[in-house]
Short mmCIF file of C-alpha atoms in Angstrom, two decimals:
data_model
loop_
_atom_site.label_atom_id
_atom_site.label_comp_id
_atom_site.label_asym_id
_atom_site.label_seq_id
_atom_site.Cartn_x
_atom_site.Cartn_y
_atom_site.Cartn_z
CA UNK A 299 131.44 102.45 -39.15
CA UNK A 300 129.23 105.57 -39.12
CA UNK A 301 125.36 104.93 -38.47
CA UNK A 302 123.60 106.49 -42.18
CA UNK A 303 122.87 109.64 -41.59
CA UNK A 304 118.32 109.89 -41.96
CA UNK A 305 119.78 111.36 -45.94
CA UNK A 306 121.71 108.77 -46.17
CA UNK A 307 118.70 105.99 -45.44
CA UNK A 308 116.54 108.22 -47.43
CA UNK A 309 118.75 107.58 -50.61
CA UNK A 310 118.97 103.57 -50.01
CA UNK A 311 115.76 103.17 -49.20
CA UNK A 312 114.95 105.10 -52.68
CA UNK A 313 117.51 103.34 -55.02
CA UNK A 314 115.44 100.31 -53.73
CA UNK A 315 112.28 101.25 -53.99
CA UNK A 316 112.30 102.33 -57.39
CA UNK A 317 114.05 99.25 -58.33
CA UNK A 318 111.41 97.33 -57.31
CA UNK A 319 108.53 99.63 -57.72
CA UNK A 320 108.69 101.61 -60.59
CA UNK A 321 109.21 105.56 -60.08
CA UNK A 322 105.29 105.97 -60.51
CA UNK A 323 104.43 102.85 -58.22
CA UNK A 324 106.31 104.45 -55.18
CA UNK A 325 105.05 106.93 -52.66
CA UNK A 326 106.72 108.76 -50.83
CA UNK A 327 105.22 107.21 -48.16
CA UNK A 328 106.41 103.87 -49.42
CA UNK A 329 110.27 104.95 -49.35
CA UNK A 330 110.04 107.47 -46.06
CA UNK A 331 108.69 103.75 -44.14
CA UNK A 332 111.48 101.78 -45.75
CA UNK A 333 113.41 103.77 -44.91
CA UNK A 334 112.38 103.86 -41.21
CA UNK A 335 112.36 107.73 -40.98
CA UNK A 336 109.09 109.92 -39.88
CA UNK A 337 106.94 110.95 -43.42
CA UNK A 338 107.83 114.50 -42.83
CA UNK A 339 111.40 114.11 -42.50
CA UNK A 340 111.47 113.23 -46.33
CA UNK A 341 110.41 117.47 -47.49
CA UNK A 342 113.80 118.04 -44.95
CA UNK A 343 116.67 116.56 -47.45
CA UNK A 344 114.69 116.65 -50.87
CA UNK A 345 112.26 119.42 -52.71
CA UNK A 346 110.50 116.58 -54.11
CA UNK A 347 110.35 112.58 -55.43
CA UNK A 348 111.99 113.08 -58.61
CA UNK A 349 115.06 115.14 -56.52
CA UNK A 350 115.44 111.68 -54.64
CA UNK A 351 115.53 110.05 -57.44
CA UNK A 352 118.14 112.27 -59.50
CA UNK A 353 120.49 111.24 -55.93
CA UNK A 354 120.34 107.72 -56.57
CA UNK A 355 121.43 107.38 -59.95
CA UNK A 356 124.71 107.63 -57.84
CA UNK A 357 124.71 105.16 -55.78
CA UNK A 358 123.07 103.30 -58.62
CA UNK A 359 125.56 103.79 -60.93
CA UNK A 360 128.25 102.82 -58.65
CA UNK A 361 127.06 100.01 -57.93
CA UNK A 362 126.94 99.44 -61.99
CA UNK A 363 131.06 98.82 -61.50
CA UNK A 364 131.67 100.41 -64.98
CA UNK A 365 135.35 100.30 -63.39
CA UNK A 366 135.24 96.69 -64.89
CA UNK A 367 136.22 97.59 -67.71
CA UNK A 368 139.29 99.44 -67.45
CA UNK A 369 140.89 96.02 -65.35
CA UNK A 370 143.96 95.62 -67.53
CA UNK A 371 144.50 93.05 -66.48
CA UNK A 372 142.19 91.39 -69.13
CA UNK A 373 142.31 91.67 -73.09
CA UNK A 374 139.70 94.19 -73.95
CA UNK A 375 136.61 91.53 -75.56
CA UNK A 376 136.89 89.94 -72.09
CA UNK A 377 136.92 93.34 -69.93
CA UNK A 378 133.15 93.71 -72.02
CA UNK A 379 131.83 90.31 -71.55
CA UNK A 380 132.58 90.98 -67.66
CA UNK A 381 130.60 93.83 -68.08
CA UNK A 382 127.79 92.95 -69.55
CA UNK A 383 127.73 89.47 -67.71
CA UNK A 384 128.89 91.40 -64.33
CA UNK A 385 124.94 92.93 -65.30
CA UNK A 386 123.10 90.20 -66.11
CA UNK A 387 124.59 88.69 -62.89
CA UNK A 388 122.52 91.80 -60.85
CA UNK A 389 119.17 91.17 -62.39
CA UNK A 390 118.61 87.78 -61.84
CA UNK A 391 119.74 88.15 -58.64
CA UNK A 392 116.68 89.75 -58.82
CA UNK A 393 114.86 86.81 -60.82
CA UNK A 394 115.17 89.31 -63.19
CA UNK A 395 111.75 90.79 -61.71
CA UNK A 396 113.82 94.73 -61.25
CA UNK A 397 115.95 95.32 -64.87
CA UNK A 398 118.20 98.18 -65.06
CA UNK A 399 117.27 101.22 -63.06
CA UNK A 400 118.31 103.78 -65.88
CA UNK A 401 116.08 101.35 -68.25
CA UNK A 402 113.25 101.91 -66.05
CA UNK A 403 113.61 105.17 -65.32
CA UNK A 404 114.23 106.25 -69.29
CA UNK A 405 110.64 104.63 -69.68
CA UNK A 406 108.83 105.78 -67.15
CA UNK A 407 110.12 109.50 -66.46
CA UNK A 408 111.81 111.47 -70.01
CA UNK A 409 108.51 112.88 -70.63
CA UNK A 410 107.83 114.27 -67.61
CA UNK A 411 110.84 115.07 -66.56
CA UNK A 412 113.30 116.83 -68.12
CA UNK A 413 115.76 116.91 -64.64
CA UNK A 414 115.71 113.17 -65.08
CA UNK A 415 115.79 112.82 -69.29
CA UNK A 416 118.81 114.99 -69.25
CA UNK A 417 120.74 113.33 -66.39
CA UNK A 418 120.04 109.83 -68.22
CA UNK A 419 121.23 110.99 -71.60
CA UNK A 420 124.58 111.92 -69.83
CA UNK A 421 124.99 108.59 -67.94
CA UNK A 422 124.25 106.87 -71.33
CA UNK A 423 126.21 109.61 -73.33
CA UNK A 424 129.33 108.39 -70.70
CA UNK A 425 128.45 104.32 -70.38
CA UNK A 426 128.83 104.27 -73.79
CA UNK A 427 132.13 105.88 -74.80
CA UNK A 428 133.45 103.90 -72.25
CA UNK A 429 132.46 101.15 -74.11
CA UNK A 430 133.27 102.90 -77.18
CA UNK A 431 137.35 103.15 -75.50
CA UNK A 432 137.25 99.34 -75.05
CA UNK A 433 136.33 98.66 -78.62
CA UNK A 434 138.84 101.42 -79.73
CA UNK A 435 141.52 99.30 -77.25
CA UNK A 436 140.25 96.06 -79.26
CA UNK A 437 140.75 97.43 -82.87
CA UNK A 438 144.44 98.31 -82.34
CA UNK A 439 144.97 95.29 -80.56
CA UNK A 440 143.33 93.66 -84.37
CA UNK A 441 140.48 91.80 -82.09
CA UNK A 442 137.80 93.74 -83.55
CA UNK A 443 136.97 95.21 -86.92
CA UNK A 444 137.67 98.64 -88.09
CA UNK A 445 134.84 98.88 -90.38
CA UNK A 446 132.40 99.95 -87.62
CA UNK A 447 132.24 103.19 -86.24
CA UNK A 448 133.83 102.48 -82.16
CA UNK A 449 131.97 104.87 -80.74
CA UNK A 450 127.99 104.11 -83.01
CA UNK A 451 128.87 100.74 -81.51
CA UNK A 452 129.26 101.39 -78.25
CA UNK A 453 126.37 103.31 -78.29
CA UNK A 454 124.27 100.55 -80.22
CA UNK A 455 125.45 98.14 -77.41
CA UNK A 456 124.40 99.77 -74.09
CA UNK A 457 121.54 100.38 -76.79
CA UNK A 458 120.44 97.06 -77.74
CA UNK A 459 121.77 95.77 -73.79
CA UNK A 460 118.72 98.01 -72.82
CA UNK A 461 116.75 96.25 -74.63
CA UNK A 462 117.69 93.09 -73.46
CA UNK A 463 117.12 94.35 -70.02
CA UNK A 464 113.77 95.01 -70.09
CA UNK A 465 113.55 92.01 -72.49
CA UNK A 466 114.50 89.74 -69.40
CA UNK A 467 111.39 91.11 -66.99
CA UNK A 468 109.30 90.11 -69.50
CA UNK A 469 111.11 86.32 -70.37
CA UNK A 470 112.01 85.47 -66.69
CA UNK A 471 114.93 84.35 -68.08
CA UNK A 472 118.16 84.51 -69.15
CA UNK A 473 118.48 83.79 -72.72
CA UNK A 474 118.30 87.23 -74.07
CA UNK A 475 121.22 87.77 -72.11
CA UNK A 476 122.65 84.60 -74.00
CA UNK A 477 121.64 85.52 -77.56
CA UNK A 478 123.17 88.98 -77.18
CA UNK A 479 126.40 87.91 -76.52
CA UNK A 480 125.51 84.97 -79.05
CA UNK A 481 123.95 87.75 -81.73
CA UNK A 482 126.30 90.93 -80.64
CA UNK A 483 129.72 89.53 -79.56
CA UNK A 484 129.45 87.96 -82.95
CA UNK A 485 129.19 91.41 -84.82
CA UNK A 486 131.84 92.23 -82.77
CA UNK A 487 134.22 89.90 -84.16
CA UNK A 488 136.19 90.48 -87.55
CA UNK B 259 79.72 104.95 -89.19
CA UNK B 260 78.61 103.31 -85.83
CA UNK B 261 78.72 105.88 -82.87
CA UNK B 262 81.71 104.36 -80.63
CA UNK B 263 80.36 102.41 -77.46
CA UNK B 264 81.35 103.96 -73.81
CA UNK B 265 83.80 100.21 -74.45
CA UNK B 266 84.83 101.56 -76.90
CA UNK B 267 86.36 104.61 -75.39
CA UNK B 268 87.45 103.61 -72.57
CA UNK B 269 89.87 101.04 -75.02
CA UNK B 270 90.25 104.31 -77.11
CA UNK B 271 90.97 106.74 -73.60
CA UNK B 272 93.33 103.43 -72.12
CA UNK B 273 95.47 103.19 -74.92
CA UNK B 274 96.14 107.17 -75.39
CA UNK B 275 96.28 108.43 -71.90
CA UNK B 276 98.71 104.55 -71.10
CA UNK B 277 100.47 105.46 -73.64
CA UNK B 278 101.67 108.87 -72.62
CA UNK B 279 101.48 108.34 -68.88
CA UNK B 280 102.44 104.90 -68.31
CA UNK B 281 100.73 103.01 -66.02
CA UNK B 282 101.13 104.39 -63.06
CA UNK B 283 100.98 107.66 -63.64
CA UNK B 284 97.23 106.99 -65.38
CA UNK B 285 94.81 106.95 -62.70
CA UNK B 286 90.78 105.85 -63.58
CA UNK B 287 89.99 109.03 -63.21
CA UNK B 288 92.18 110.52 -65.82
CA UNK B 289 90.62 107.35 -68.32
CA UNK B 290 87.57 107.99 -68.42
CA UNK B 291 88.02 111.42 -68.27
CA UNK B 292 89.56 111.18 -71.31
CA UNK B 293 87.22 108.89 -72.16
CA UNK B 294 84.47 111.73 -71.86
CA UNK B 295 82.25 109.10 -69.67
CA UNK B 296 81.29 109.00 -65.91
CA UNK B 297 83.66 108.33 -64.03
CA UNK B 298 81.68 105.60 -62.60
CA UNK B 299 81.01 103.65 -65.98
CA UNK B 300 84.70 102.03 -65.98
CA UNK B 301 83.66 99.17 -63.52
CA UNK B 302 81.05 98.47 -65.64
CA UNK B 303 83.02 97.90 -68.55
CA UNK B 304 86.09 96.53 -66.46
CA UNK B 305 87.40 94.92 -64.00
CA UNK B 306 90.53 96.51 -62.98
CA UNK B 307 93.31 98.97 -64.97
CA UNK B 308 95.45 95.94 -65.49
CA UNK B 309 92.09 94.99 -67.64
CA UNK B 310 92.31 97.97 -70.10
CA UNK B 311 95.69 97.66 -70.42
CA UNK B 312 95.44 94.73 -71.68
CA UNK B 313 92.44 95.27 -73.69
CA UNK B 314 94.24 98.13 -75.39
CA UNK B 315 97.67 95.71 -76.54
CA UNK B 316 95.30 94.94 -79.23
CA UNK B 317 94.15 97.99 -80.66
CA UNK B 318 98.36 99.02 -80.06
CA UNK B 319 99.27 95.91 -81.69
CA UNK B 320 97.07 96.82 -85.55
CA UNK B 321 97.84 99.74 -85.36
CA UNK B 322 101.31 98.92 -84.84
CA UNK B 323 101.17 96.81 -88.59
CA UNK B 324 103.03 93.66 -88.50
CA UNK B 325 101.39 92.52 -91.35
CA UNK B 326 103.85 94.64 -93.56
CA UNK B 327 106.31 92.85 -93.39
CA UNK B 328 104.61 90.01 -95.34
CA UNK B 329 103.89 92.12 -98.50
CA UNK B 330 105.61 90.67 -100.34
CA UNK B 331 105.46 92.95 -103.56
CA UNK B 332 108.88 93.94 -101.55
CA UNK B 333 112.70 92.54 -101.03
CA UNK B 334 112.29 90.77 -97.63
CA UNK B 335 115.42 93.13 -96.35
CA UNK B 336 113.11 96.58 -98.11
CA UNK B 337 110.38 94.93 -96.07
CA UNK B 338 111.68 95.10 -92.43
CA UNK B 339 113.03 98.69 -93.23
CA UNK B 340 109.58 99.80 -94.12
CA UNK B 341 108.52 97.79 -90.79
CA UNK B 342 111.37 99.96 -88.45
CA UNK B 343 110.92 102.46 -90.61
CA UNK B 344 106.93 102.49 -89.65
CA UNK B 345 107.36 102.30 -86.13
CA UNK B 346 110.07 104.68 -86.16
CA UNK B 347 108.04 107.36 -87.55
CA UNK B 348 105.30 106.60 -85.24
CA UNK B 349 107.57 107.02 -82.77
CA UNK B 350 108.56 110.51 -83.82
CA UNK B 351 105.20 112.25 -84.23
CA UNK B 352 105.05 112.43 -80.81
CA UNK B 353 108.53 113.74 -80.72
CA UNK B 354 110.53 110.59 -78.69
CA UNK B 355 108.24 111.37 -75.91
CA UNK B 356 106.25 107.97 -76.13
CA UNK B 357 108.32 105.05 -77.06
CA UNK B 358 106.48 101.58 -77.97
CA UNK B 359 103.95 101.13 -75.48
CA UNK B 360 104.77 97.24 -75.16
CA UNK B 361 108.45 97.92 -74.16
CA UNK B 362 106.25 101.10 -71.53
CA UNK B 363 104.50 98.40 -70.13
CA UNK B 364 107.69 95.82 -70.23
CA UNK B 365 109.27 97.37 -67.69
CA UNK B 366 106.62 98.94 -65.60
CA UNK B 367 104.28 95.76 -65.26
CA UNK B 368 106.25 92.64 -65.24
CA UNK B 369 106.72 92.65 -61.86
CA UNK B 370 103.49 93.25 -60.76
CA UNK B 371 101.16 91.98 -63.29
CA UNK B 372 101.80 88.21 -63.99
CA UNK B 373 98.46 89.02 -66.86
CA UNK B 374 100.27 91.59 -68.88
CA UNK B 375 103.79 90.06 -67.98
CA UNK B 376 102.30 86.78 -70.47
CA UNK B 377 100.55 89.13 -73.05
CA UNK B 378 103.60 90.82 -73.15
CA UNK B 379 105.30 87.65 -73.93
CA UNK B 380 102.72 85.89 -76.10
CA UNK B 381 103.03 89.39 -78.69
CA UNK B 382 106.44 89.24 -78.25
CA UNK B 383 107.40 85.91 -79.61
CA UNK B 384 104.73 86.87 -82.48
CA UNK B 385 106.87 89.60 -83.58
CA UNK B 386 110.06 88.04 -82.80
CA UNK B 387 108.78 85.52 -85.21
CA UNK B 388 107.59 87.49 -88.15
CA UNK B 389 110.49 89.06 -88.56
CA UNK B 390 112.67 85.73 -88.27
CA UNK B 391 110.15 84.59 -91.00
CA UNK B 392 111.13 87.86 -93.53
CA UNK B 393 115.04 86.50 -92.30
CA UNK B 394 114.09 83.40 -93.53
CA UNK B 395 113.22 84.43 -96.67
CA UNK B 396 116.41 86.86 -96.97
CA UNK B 397 118.55 83.90 -96.09
CA UNK B 398 116.47 81.37 -98.73
CA UNK B 399 116.90 83.94 -101.31
CA UNK B 400 120.56 84.77 -100.20
CA UNK B 401 120.35 87.81 -99.34
CA UNK B 402 121.18 87.57 -95.49
CA UNK B 403 124.06 85.02 -93.99
CA UNK B 404 123.03 81.64 -93.04
CA UNK B 405 125.41 82.33 -90.42
CA UNK B 406 123.20 83.66 -87.70
CA UNK B 407 120.08 81.32 -86.70
CA UNK B 408 117.11 83.25 -88.04
CA UNK B 409 114.68 83.01 -85.28
CA UNK B 410 117.40 84.08 -82.71
CA UNK B 411 118.55 86.80 -85.09
CA UNK B 412 114.89 87.76 -85.07
CA UNK B 413 114.75 87.91 -80.83
CA UNK B 414 118.22 90.04 -81.09
CA UNK B 415 116.50 92.67 -83.80
CA UNK B 416 112.76 92.86 -81.88
CA UNK B 417 114.81 93.03 -78.75
CA UNK B 418 117.67 96.10 -79.77
CA UNK B 419 114.30 97.94 -81.19
CA UNK B 420 113.48 97.82 -77.90
CA UNK B 421 116.62 99.40 -76.33
CA UNK B 422 116.12 101.20 -79.69
CA UNK B 423 112.75 103.27 -78.11
CA UNK B 424 113.67 103.14 -75.06
CA UNK B 425 116.56 105.07 -75.67
CA UNK B 426 114.23 107.54 -78.04
CA UNK B 427 112.89 108.61 -75.42
CA UNK B 428 115.70 110.42 -73.41
CA UNK B 429 118.06 110.96 -76.55
CA UNK B 430 115.32 112.88 -78.21
CA UNK B 431 116.87 112.40 -81.78
CA UNK B 432 116.32 110.06 -84.65
CA UNK B 433 120.25 108.80 -83.83
CA UNK B 434 119.77 106.05 -82.30
CA UNK B 435 117.23 104.84 -85.42
CA UNK B 436 119.73 105.58 -87.66
CA UNK B 437 123.01 103.78 -85.56
CA UNK B 438 120.13 100.61 -84.81
CA UNK B 439 119.95 100.86 -89.17
CA UNK B 440 123.53 101.95 -89.40
CA UNK B 441 124.66 98.71 -87.10
CA UNK B 442 122.39 95.71 -86.67
CA UNK B 443 121.25 95.67 -90.76
CA UNK B 444 125.21 95.38 -91.37
CA UNK B 445 125.18 92.29 -88.98
CA UNK B 446 122.09 91.05 -92.06
CA UNK B 447 123.92 90.97 -94.56
CA UNK B 448 126.70 89.06 -95.82
#
């Protein structure tokens, strides 16, 4: 395995630090220290802290395993459940302290960082339309009612899920996840 | 009307500044400047920035007009709709830049500020149980199905709403609100 580059170390440390401390709560020094690289090296690789935050969206997205939504060995509803359970297990691994990085950035950065706002809008669009695609499969096989529009329902589920991710930080219990499944999934069943 | 005290000015400026810039994005100097008081006066009134953040929860809560949920001149479902519409109008007044202060603090502060996390947990509990009380009225009069537990549904609606408040910041459109009404309210109708 090749040794990680300084740039790669900064991306990994940025992901970790932003997720733990938020965007405004993370200084460039926090990140270079976590990366074990000289502070001065930061600007050789990124023109700003925002530029690094935009960069960590990619590995964060990969860790979210959206591909699991398209695992055709499972039924559409099983895939949806597995998808959100996988995300919930990730939050639980940090004792519900960190929540969803996308929601954290969306909350903290949307007003002042237009590039981040646009990137998040795009990512939420992709995520929601992936969920909608699975819902359409479920509608086609008759396990989800066609009374609701799959695109709207996909966006609603992702939006509600982001509320869950925030509430997990506040309650420090899995209850918001369990109620999401109990109620949101009951909506899906026809 | 009495002139506002220095303390009152700090609370009003804290509410405004935290809502606009977030907790970590607001310095004590930002707040004393917005309040038009000497920087040194801050610590005469608050022992920390967190202490002021806890204090602004009270006027923020009052501005959210939970009392509208109990306006018996309206039907329970009308009250719920009016409640969330009132909140949405508040977000729209800031062009969806600020979102919900509770969700902002919950996202940014829960991990590092246990007093804030506990205060938010309590406030979300009160808010959710107020929504649940209205849902129970609607169940009693037969306009909402009794198939779902009112307490769980109340918590789910508030949780999903906080997802909406975050998404408004990202999309800068009212669409997440409209889809919340379209989908969440359809769940409510039996």
